[in-house]
Short mmCIF file of C-alpha atoms in Angstrom, two decimals:
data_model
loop_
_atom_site.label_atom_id
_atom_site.label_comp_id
_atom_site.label_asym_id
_atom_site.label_seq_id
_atom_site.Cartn_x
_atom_site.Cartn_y
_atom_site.Cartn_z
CA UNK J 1 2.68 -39.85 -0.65
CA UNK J 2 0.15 -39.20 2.29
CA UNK J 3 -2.63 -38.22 2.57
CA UNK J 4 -1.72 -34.85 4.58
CA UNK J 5 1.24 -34.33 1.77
CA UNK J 6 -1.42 -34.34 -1.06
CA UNK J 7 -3.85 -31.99 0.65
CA UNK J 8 -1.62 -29.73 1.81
CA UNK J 9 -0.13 -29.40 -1.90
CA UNK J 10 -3.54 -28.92 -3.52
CA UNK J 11 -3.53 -25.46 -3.00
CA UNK J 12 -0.18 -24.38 -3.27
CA UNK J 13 0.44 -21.71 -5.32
CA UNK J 14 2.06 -21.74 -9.09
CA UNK J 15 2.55 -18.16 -9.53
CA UNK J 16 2.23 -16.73 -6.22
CA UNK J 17 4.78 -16.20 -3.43
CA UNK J 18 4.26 -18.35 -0.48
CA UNK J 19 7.30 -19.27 2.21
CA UNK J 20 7.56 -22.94 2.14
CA UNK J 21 6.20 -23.22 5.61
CA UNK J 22 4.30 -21.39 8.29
CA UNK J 23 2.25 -17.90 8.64
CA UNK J 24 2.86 -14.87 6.45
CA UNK J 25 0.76 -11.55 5.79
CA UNK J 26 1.94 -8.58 5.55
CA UNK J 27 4.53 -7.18 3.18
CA UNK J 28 7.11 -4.97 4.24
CA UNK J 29 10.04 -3.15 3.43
CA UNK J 30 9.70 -3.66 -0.16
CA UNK J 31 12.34 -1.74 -1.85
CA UNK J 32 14.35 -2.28 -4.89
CA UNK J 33 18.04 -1.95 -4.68
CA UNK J 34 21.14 -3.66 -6.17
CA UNK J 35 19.38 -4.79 -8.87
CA UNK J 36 17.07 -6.81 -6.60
CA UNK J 37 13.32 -6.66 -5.55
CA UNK J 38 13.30 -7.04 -1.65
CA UNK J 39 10.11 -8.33 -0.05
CA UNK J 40 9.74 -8.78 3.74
CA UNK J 41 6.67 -9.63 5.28
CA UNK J 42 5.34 -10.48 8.28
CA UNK J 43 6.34 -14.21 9.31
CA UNK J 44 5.95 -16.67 11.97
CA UNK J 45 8.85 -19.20 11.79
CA UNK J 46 7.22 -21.74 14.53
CA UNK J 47 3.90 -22.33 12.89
CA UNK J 48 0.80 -21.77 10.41
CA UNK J 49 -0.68 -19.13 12.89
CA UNK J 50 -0.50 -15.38 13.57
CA UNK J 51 2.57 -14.59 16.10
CA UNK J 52 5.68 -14.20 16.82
CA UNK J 53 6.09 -12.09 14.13
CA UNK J 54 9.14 -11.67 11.96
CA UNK J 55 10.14 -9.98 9.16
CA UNK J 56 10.54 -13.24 6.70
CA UNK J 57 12.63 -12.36 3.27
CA UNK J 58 12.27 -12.86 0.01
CA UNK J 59 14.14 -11.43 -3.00
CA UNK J 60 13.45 -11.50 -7.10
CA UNK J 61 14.87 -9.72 -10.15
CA UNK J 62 12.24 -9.80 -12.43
CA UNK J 63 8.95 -9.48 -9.60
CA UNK J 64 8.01 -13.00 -11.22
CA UNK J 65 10.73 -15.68 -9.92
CA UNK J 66 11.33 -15.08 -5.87
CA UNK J 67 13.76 -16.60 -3.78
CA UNK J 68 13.09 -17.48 -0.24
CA UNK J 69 15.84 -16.00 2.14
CA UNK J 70 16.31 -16.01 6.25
CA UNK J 71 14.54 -14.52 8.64
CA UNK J 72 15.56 -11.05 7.56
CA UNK J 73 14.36 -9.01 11.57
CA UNK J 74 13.85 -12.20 14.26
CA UNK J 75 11.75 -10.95 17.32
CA UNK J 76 13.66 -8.58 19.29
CA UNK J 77 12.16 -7.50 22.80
CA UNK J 78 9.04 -7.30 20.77
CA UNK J 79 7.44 -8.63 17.74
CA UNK J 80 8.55 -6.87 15.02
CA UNK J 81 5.08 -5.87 13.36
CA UNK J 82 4.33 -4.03 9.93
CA UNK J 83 6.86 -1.09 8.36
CA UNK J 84 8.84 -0.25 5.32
CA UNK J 85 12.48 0.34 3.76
CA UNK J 86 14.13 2.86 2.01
CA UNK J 87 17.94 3.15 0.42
CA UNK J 88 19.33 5.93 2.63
CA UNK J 89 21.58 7.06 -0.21
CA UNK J 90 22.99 9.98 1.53
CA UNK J 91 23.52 8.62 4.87
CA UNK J 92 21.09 11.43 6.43
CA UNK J 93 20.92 8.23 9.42
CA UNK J 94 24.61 8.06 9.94
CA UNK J 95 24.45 4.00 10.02
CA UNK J 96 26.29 3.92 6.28
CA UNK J 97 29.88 3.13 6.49
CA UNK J 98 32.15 4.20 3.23
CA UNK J 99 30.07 4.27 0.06
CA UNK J 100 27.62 1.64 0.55
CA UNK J 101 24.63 3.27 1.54
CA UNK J 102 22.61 1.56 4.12
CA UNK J 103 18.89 0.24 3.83
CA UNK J 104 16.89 1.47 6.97
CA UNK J 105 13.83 -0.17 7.70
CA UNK J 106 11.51 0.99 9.98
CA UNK J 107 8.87 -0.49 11.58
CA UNK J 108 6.58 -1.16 14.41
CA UNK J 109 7.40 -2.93 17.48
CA UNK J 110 4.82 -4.71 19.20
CA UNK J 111 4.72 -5.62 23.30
CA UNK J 112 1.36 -6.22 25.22
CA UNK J 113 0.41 -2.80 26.27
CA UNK J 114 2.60 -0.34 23.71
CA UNK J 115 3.45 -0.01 20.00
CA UNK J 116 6.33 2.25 18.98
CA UNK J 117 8.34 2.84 15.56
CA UNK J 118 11.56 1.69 15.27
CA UNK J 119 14.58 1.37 13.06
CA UNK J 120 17.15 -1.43 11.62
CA UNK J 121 19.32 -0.91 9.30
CA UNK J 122 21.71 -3.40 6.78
CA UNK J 123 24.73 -3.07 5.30
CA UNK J 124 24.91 -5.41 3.11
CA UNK J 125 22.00 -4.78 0.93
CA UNK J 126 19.04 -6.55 2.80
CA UNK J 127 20.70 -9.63 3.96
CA UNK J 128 21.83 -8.96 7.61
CA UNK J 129 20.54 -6.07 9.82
CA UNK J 130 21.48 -4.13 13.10
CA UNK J 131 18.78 -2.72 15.40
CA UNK J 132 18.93 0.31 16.68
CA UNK J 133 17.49 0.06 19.75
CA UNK J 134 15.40 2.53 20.88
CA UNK J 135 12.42 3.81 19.44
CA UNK J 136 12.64 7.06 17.53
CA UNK J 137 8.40 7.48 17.34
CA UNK J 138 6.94 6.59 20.76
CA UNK J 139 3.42 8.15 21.97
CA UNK J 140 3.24 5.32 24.60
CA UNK J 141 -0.02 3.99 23.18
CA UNK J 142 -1.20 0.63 23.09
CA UNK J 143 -2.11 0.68 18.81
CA UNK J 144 -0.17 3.12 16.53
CA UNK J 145 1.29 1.30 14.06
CA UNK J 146 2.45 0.57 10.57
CA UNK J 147 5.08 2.84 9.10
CA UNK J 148 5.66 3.86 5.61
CA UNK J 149 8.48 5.94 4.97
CA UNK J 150 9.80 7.80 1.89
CA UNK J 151 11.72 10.77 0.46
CA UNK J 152 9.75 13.92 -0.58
CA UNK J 153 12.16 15.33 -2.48
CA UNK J 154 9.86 18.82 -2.65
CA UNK J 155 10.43 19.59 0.71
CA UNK J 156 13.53 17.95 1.47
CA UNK J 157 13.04 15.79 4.21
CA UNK J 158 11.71 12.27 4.55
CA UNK J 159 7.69 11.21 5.30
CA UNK J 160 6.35 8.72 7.29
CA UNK J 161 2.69 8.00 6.83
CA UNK J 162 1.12 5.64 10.43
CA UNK J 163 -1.47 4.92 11.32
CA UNK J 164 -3.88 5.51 14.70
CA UNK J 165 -5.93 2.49 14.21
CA UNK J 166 -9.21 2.96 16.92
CA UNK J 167 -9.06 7.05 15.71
CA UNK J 168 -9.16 5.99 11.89
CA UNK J 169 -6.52 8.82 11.79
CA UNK J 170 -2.84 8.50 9.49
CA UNK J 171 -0.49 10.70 11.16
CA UNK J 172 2.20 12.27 8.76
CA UNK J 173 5.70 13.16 10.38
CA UNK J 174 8.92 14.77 8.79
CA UNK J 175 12.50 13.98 9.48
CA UNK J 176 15.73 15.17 7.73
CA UNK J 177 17.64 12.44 9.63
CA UNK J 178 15.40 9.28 10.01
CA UNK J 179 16.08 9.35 13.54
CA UNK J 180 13.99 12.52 14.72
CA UNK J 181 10.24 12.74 13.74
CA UNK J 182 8.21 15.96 14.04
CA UNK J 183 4.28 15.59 13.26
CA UNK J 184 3.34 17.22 10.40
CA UNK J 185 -0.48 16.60 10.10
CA UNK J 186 -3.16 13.79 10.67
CA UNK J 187 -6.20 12.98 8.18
CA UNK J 188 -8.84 11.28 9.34
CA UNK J 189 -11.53 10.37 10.48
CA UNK J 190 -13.07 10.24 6.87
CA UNK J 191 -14.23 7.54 4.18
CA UNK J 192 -15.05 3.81 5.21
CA UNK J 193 -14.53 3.73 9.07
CA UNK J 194 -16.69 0.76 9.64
CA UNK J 195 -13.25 -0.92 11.40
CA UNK J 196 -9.83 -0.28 12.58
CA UNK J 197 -7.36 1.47 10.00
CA UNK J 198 -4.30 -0.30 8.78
CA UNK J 199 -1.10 -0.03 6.97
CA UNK J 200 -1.50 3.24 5.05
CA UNK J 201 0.44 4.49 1.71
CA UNK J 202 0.98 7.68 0.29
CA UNK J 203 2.56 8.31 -3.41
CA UNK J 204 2.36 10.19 -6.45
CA UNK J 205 1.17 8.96 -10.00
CA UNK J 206 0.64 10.93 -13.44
CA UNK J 207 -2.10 10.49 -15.43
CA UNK J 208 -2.03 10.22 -19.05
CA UNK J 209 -2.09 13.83 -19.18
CA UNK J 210 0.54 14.60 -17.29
CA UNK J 211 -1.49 16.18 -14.20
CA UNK J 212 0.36 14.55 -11.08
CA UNK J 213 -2.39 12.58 -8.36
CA UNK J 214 -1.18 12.08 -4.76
CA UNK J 215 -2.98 8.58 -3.79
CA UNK J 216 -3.51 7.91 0.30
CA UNK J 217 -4.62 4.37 0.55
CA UNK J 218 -5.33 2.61 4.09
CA UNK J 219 -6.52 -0.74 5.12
CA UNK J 220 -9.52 -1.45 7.55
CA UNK J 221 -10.66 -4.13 9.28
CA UNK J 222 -13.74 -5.44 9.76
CA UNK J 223 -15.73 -3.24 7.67
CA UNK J 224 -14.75 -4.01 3.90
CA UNK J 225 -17.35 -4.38 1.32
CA UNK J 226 -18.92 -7.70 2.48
CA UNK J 227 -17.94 -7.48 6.22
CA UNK J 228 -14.14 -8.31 6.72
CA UNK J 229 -11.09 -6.94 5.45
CA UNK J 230 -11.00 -4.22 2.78
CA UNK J 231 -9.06 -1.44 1.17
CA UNK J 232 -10.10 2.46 0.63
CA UNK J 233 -8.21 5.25 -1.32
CA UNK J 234 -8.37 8.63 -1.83
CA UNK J 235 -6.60 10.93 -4.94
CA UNK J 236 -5.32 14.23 -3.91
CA UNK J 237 -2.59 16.48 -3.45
CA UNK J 238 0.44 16.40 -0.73
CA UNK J 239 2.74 19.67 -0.44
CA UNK J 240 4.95 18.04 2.03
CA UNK J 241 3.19 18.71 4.97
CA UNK J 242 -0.57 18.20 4.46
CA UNK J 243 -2.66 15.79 2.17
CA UNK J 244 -5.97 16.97 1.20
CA UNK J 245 -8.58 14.47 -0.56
CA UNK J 246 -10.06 15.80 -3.87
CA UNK J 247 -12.26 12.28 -4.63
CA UNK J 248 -13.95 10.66 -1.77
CA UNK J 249 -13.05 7.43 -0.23
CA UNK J 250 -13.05 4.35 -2.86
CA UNK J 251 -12.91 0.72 -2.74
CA UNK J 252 -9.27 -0.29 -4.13
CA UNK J 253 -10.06 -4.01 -5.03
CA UNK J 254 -13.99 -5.50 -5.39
CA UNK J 255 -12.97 -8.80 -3.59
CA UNK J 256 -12.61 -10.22 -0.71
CA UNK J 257 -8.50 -10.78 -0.17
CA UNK J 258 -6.38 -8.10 -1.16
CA UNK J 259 -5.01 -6.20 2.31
CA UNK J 260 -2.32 -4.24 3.13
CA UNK J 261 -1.07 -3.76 -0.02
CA UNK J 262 2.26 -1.48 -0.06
CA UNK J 263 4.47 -0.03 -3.17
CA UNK J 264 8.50 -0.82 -3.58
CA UNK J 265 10.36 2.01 -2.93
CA UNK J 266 13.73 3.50 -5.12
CA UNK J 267 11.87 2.12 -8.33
CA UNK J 268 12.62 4.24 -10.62
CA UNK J 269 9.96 5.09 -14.32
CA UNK J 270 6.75 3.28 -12.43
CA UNK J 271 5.20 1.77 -9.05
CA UNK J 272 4.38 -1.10 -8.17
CA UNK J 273 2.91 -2.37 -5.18
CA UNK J 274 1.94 -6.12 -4.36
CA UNK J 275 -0.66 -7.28 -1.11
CA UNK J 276 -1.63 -9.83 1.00
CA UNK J 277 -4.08 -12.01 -0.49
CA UNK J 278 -6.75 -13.12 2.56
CA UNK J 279 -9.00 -11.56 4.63
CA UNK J 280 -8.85 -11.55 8.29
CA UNK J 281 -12.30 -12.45 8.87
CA UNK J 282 -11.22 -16.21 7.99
CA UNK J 283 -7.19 -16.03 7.86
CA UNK J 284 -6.51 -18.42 10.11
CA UNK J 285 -8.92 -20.85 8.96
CA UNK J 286 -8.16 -21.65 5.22
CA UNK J 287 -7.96 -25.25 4.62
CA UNK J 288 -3.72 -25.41 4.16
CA UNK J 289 -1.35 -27.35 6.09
CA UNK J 290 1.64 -26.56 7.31
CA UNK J 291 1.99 -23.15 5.32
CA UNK J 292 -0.77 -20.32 5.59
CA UNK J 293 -1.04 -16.57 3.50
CA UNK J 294 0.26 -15.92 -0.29
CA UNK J 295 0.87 -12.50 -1.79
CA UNK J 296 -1.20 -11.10 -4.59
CA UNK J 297 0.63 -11.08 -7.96
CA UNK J 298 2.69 -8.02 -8.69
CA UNK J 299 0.50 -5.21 -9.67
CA UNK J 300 0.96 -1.59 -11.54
CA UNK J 301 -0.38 0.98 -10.24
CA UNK J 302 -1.89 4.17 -12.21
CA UNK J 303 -4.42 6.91 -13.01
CA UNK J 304 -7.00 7.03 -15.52
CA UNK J 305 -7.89 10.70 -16.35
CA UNK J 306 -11.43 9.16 -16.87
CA UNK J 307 -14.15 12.22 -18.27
CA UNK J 308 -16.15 11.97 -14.83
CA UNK J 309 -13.62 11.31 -12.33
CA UNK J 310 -10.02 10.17 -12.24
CA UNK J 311 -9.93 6.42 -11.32
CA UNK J 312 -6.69 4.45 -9.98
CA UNK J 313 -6.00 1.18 -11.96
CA UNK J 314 -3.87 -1.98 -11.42
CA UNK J 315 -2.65 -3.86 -13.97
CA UNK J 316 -0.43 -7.56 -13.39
CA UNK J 317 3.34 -6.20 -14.17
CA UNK J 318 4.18 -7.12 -17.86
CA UNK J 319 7.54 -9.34 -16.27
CA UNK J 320 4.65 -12.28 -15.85
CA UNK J 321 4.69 -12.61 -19.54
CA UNK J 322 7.64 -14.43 -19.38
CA UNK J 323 5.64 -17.83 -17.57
CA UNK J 324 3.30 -18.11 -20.63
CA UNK J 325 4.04 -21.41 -22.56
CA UNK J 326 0.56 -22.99 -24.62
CA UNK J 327 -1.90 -20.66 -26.15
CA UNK J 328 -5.29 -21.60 -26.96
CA UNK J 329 -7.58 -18.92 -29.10
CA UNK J 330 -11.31 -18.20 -27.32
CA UNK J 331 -12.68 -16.36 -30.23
CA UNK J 332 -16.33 -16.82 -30.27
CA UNK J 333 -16.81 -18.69 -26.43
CA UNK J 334 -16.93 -22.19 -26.50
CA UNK J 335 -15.72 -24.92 -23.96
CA UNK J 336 -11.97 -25.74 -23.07
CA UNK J 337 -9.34 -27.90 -21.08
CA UNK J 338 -7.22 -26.14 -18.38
CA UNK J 339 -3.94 -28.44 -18.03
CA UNK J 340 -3.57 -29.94 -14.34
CA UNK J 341 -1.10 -28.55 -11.69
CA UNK J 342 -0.79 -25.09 -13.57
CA UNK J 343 -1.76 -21.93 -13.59
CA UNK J 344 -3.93 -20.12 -16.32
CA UNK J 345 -4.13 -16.67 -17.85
CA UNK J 346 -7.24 -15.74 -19.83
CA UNK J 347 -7.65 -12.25 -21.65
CA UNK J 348 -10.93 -11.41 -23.66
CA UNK J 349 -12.35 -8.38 -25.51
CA UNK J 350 -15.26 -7.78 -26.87
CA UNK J 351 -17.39 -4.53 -27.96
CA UNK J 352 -19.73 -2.95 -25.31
CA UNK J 353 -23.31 -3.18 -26.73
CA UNK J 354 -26.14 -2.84 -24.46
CA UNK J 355 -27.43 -6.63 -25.01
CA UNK J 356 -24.11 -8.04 -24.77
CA UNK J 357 -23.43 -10.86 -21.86
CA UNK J 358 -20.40 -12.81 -21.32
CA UNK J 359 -19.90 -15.32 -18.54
CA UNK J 360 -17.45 -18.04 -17.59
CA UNK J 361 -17.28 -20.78 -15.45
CA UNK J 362 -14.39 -22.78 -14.43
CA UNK J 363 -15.21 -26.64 -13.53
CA UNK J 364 -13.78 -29.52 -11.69
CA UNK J 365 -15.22 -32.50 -11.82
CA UNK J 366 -17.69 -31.87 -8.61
CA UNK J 367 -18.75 -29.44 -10.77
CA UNK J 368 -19.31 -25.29 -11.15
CA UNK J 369 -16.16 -24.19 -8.63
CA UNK J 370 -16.24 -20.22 -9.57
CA UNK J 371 -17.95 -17.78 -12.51
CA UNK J 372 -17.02 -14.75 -13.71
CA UNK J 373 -19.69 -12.80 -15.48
CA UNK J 374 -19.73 -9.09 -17.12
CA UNK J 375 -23.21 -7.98 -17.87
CA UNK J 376 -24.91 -4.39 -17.54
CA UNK J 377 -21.45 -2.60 -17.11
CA UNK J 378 -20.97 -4.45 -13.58
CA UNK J 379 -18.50 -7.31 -13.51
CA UNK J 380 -19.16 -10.26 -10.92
CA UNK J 381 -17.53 -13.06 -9.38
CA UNK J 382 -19.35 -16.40 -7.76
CA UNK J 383 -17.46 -18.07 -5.21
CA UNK J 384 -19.49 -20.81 -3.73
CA UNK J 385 -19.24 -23.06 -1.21
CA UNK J 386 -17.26 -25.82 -1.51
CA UNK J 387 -16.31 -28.97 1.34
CA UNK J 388 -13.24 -27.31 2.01
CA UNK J 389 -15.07 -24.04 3.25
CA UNK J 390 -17.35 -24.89 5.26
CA UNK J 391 -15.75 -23.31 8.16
CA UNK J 392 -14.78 -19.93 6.18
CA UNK J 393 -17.18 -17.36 7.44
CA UNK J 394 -17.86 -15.00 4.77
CA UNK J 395 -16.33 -17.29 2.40
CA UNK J 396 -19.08 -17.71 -0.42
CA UNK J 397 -21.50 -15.25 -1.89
CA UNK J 398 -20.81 -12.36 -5.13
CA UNK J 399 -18.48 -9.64 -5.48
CA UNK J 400 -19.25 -6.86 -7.50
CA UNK J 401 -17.62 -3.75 -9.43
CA UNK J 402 -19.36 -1.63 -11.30
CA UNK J 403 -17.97 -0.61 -14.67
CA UNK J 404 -17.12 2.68 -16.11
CA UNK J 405 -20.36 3.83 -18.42
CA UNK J 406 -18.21 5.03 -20.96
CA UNK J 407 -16.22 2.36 -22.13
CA UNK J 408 -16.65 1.54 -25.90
CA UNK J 409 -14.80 -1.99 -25.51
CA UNK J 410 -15.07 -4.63 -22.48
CA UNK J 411 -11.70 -7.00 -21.72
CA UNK J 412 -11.05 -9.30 -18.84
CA UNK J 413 -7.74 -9.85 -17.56
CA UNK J 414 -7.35 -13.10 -15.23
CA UNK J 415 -5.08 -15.02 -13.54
CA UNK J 416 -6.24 -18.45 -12.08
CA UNK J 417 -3.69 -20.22 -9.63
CA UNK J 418 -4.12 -23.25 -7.52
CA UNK J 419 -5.79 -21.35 -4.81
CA UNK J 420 -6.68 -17.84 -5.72
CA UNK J 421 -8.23 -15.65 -8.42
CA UNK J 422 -7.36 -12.55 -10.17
CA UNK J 423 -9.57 -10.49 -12.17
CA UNK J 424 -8.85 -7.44 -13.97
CA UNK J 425 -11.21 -5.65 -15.49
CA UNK J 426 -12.40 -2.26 -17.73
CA UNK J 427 -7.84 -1.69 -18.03
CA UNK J 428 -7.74 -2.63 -14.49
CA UNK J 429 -10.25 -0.01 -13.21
CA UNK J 430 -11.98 -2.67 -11.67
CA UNK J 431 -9.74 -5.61 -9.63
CA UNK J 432 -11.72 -8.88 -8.04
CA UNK J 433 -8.78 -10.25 -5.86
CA UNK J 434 -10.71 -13.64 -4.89
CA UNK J 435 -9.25 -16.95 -2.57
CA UNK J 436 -10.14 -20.29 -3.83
CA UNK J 437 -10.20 -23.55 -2.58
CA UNK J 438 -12.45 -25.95 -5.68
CA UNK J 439 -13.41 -29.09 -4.09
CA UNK J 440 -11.21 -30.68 -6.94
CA UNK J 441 -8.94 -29.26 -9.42
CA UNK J 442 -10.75 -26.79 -12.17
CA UNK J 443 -10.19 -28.79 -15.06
CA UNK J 444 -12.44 -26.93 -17.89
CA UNK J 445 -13.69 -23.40 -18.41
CA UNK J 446 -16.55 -22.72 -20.62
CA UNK J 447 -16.92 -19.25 -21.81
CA UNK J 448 -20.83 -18.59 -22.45
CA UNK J 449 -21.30 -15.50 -25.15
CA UNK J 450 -24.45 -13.91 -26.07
CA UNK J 451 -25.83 -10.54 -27.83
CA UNK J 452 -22.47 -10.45 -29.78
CA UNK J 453 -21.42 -11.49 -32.72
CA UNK J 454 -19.21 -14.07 -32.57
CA UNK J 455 -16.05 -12.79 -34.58
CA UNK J 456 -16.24 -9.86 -32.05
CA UNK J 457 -15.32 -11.92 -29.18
CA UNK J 458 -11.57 -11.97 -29.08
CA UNK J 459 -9.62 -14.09 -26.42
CA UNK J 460 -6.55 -15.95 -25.40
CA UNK J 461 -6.17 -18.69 -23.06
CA UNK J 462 -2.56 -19.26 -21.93
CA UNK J 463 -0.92 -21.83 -19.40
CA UNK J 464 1.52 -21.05 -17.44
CA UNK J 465 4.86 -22.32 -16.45
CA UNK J 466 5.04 -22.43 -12.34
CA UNK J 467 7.30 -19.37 -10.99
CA UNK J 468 8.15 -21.06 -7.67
CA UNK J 469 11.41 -23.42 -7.47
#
């Protein structure tokens, strides 16, 4: 095997989706229908760097095991940039033909000097796809972008939420027909405006009491909470024409590579939503060759009717479950083997006493490759520099998230893959969604417990079985 082979392998995922080759970032059109989870995203079929996009395809039925597919949208007079799907199930387009319902995406399209929304739609659930040609949201401007649409069954018509990037404004239109937009309202300027706004969402969630929370989330770039990339959301109310904020802006994810995150619409009982796990600040610089971007792992997404403020948590979707295979019992702390070319799940818990300190470091053999630590209700992750970062601005340093004060237990929830790091924390109140690229593979973690006793430390280390084919 060469040498290029064996490098470009070391970081391959386990767990998450990556197209065998080439650039991805962006999901899109994520939509479940016909007993499948669709994921798009944007995809550049000619190399490991951002253009040309496509929409590249991917499809699952259990949000764990995906199967590569073609080039869903190819490049079509322009790039065919960031946007969503929806199941038109009453034909309110006019593109279905008989029974089958057609899937509509829309999205942007990208020239030099304009961005405009358009539409394709499939009949044949997802696989092929027609364009319809011209634009049906065009305010000749050079950035307006990003389309999410979905059906607002309150006021009968469907939403799209875009975005003006350089205003930090989302625009909200109506439509009965999918075809003819009329503007409804714009939010923004408000929150974290340090860069340009991207790839908004708008949805509702119930909290465990019932009391429905509208959530607006939107991307920016630079301007996150060390400098690059970052997500902000808001909870509030939507009565199908205007969303107002009742929280202030938020940070969605502590880390440093979780963007444009978007949820699957027609799922029915929960939502779920999954991102792109980089940041542009050093996207097209992370040491992989021949393939470049992963998605997150499949998240949750709810509402914590915490006493001083309702809080949106992420949890990983129970489905990933199904990939643990040798368990290993971290009661007390102590030192422990990770098994080579696999992915690892840890989950601790432990009671919340003020002298209480818990750390963990994972190790290769060049030595300390990342730490997790929870101490003074704030959770932190170490990233340092390793020789395969040097030229990742912004790559090493902390990231931090502050823990609820009223928490009676801690837990951790992680997920440690070949090249990445997930860490859930507080019921997912807090999220670290981290890159990784150890100088070596992590071959031992040692968990490091103090002002506890030690039968109160609970924990499970599990290995996983790889999800990709």
């Amino acid at each position: 095997m060469s040498q290029n082979i064996v490098d470009r392998e070391q970081y391959r995922p386990h767990i998450h989706y990556t197209p065998a080759a080439n650039w991805m970032n962006d999901p899109n059109g994520l939509v479940y229908f016909g007993g499948l989870y669709h994921l798009y995203y944007q995809y550049n079929p000619y190399s490991s760097s951002h253009a040309n996009m496509h929409w590249g395809r991917a499809t699952s039925t259990d949000l764990v095991h995906w199967q590569e597919r073609e080039v869903a949208l190819p490049e079509h007079k322009h790039q065919v940039f960031s946007g969503s799907a929806v199941v038109d199930w009453h034909n309110t387009s006019g593109f279905g033909q008989g029974r089958q319902p057609p899937l509509v995406a829309c999205y942007t399209g990208h020239t030099a000097d304009n961005q405009a929304q358009f539409l394709a739609y499939s009949l044949d659930q997802g696989v092929t796809w027609t364009y319809h040609d011209e634009p049906v949201l065009d305010l000749g401007k050079q950035d307006f972008r990003d389309p999410k649409i979905f059906w607002h069954a309150a006021s009968a018509q469907w939403i799209m939420v875009v975005v003006h990037p350089v205003e930090r404004q989302v625009e909200l239109y109506g439509s009965g027909n999918l075809r003819e937009w009329t503007s409804l309202s714009i939010f923004g300027p408000v929150g974290f405006t340090g860069g340009i706004w991207e790839v908004p969402d708008l949805f509702p969630l119930e909290d465990e009491t019932g009391r429905t929370h509208w959530v607006m989330k939107v991307d920016l770039n630079p301007g996150g909470p060390y400098g690059g990339s970052g997500v902000q959301y808001w909870l509030g109310n939507f009565d199908g024409q205007n969303f107002t904020a009742t929280t202030s802006a938020r940070w969605l994810d502590h880390g440093n590579d979780f963007y444009a995150a978007l949820t699957w619409n027609d799922l029915t009982g929960r939502r779920v939503w999954i991102a792109w796990m980089s940041n542009w600040r050093y996207a097209h610089d992370v040491p992989t060759l021949g393939w470049r971007g992963a998605m997150t792992l499949p998240r949750e997404v709810c509402v914590c009717a915490d006493p001083d403020l309702p809080t949106l948590a992420q949890r990983p979707v129970p489905e990933l479950q199904a990939l643990r295979q040798h368990w290993t019992d971290l009661q007390g702390g102590g030192r422990f083997s990770l098994t080579e070319h696999q992915a690892h799940e840890v989950l601790l818990q432990w009671p919340a006493l003020p002298d209480g300190r818990v750390i963990l470091e994972f190790h290769s053999a060049s030595g300390c490759e990342l730490s997790v630590e929870v101490v003074l209700e704030e959770v932190v992750v170490r990233r340092p520099a390793t020789v395969s970062t040097t030229l990742l601005e912004g790559y090493s340093g902390e990231h931090r998230g502050k823990l609820p004060s009223h928490l009676t237990q801690h837990d951790l929830h992680i997920f440690l893959d070949a090249s990445s790091v997930e860490v859930f924390a507080a019921a997912g109140r807090i999220v670290i969604s981290d890159l990784l690229f150890p100088s070596e593979a992590i071959r031992e973690m040692t968990v490091h417990v103090s002002g506890l006793e030690p039968a109160s430390f609970q924990g499970e280390l599990w290995s996983l079985n790889s999800s990709t084919p």
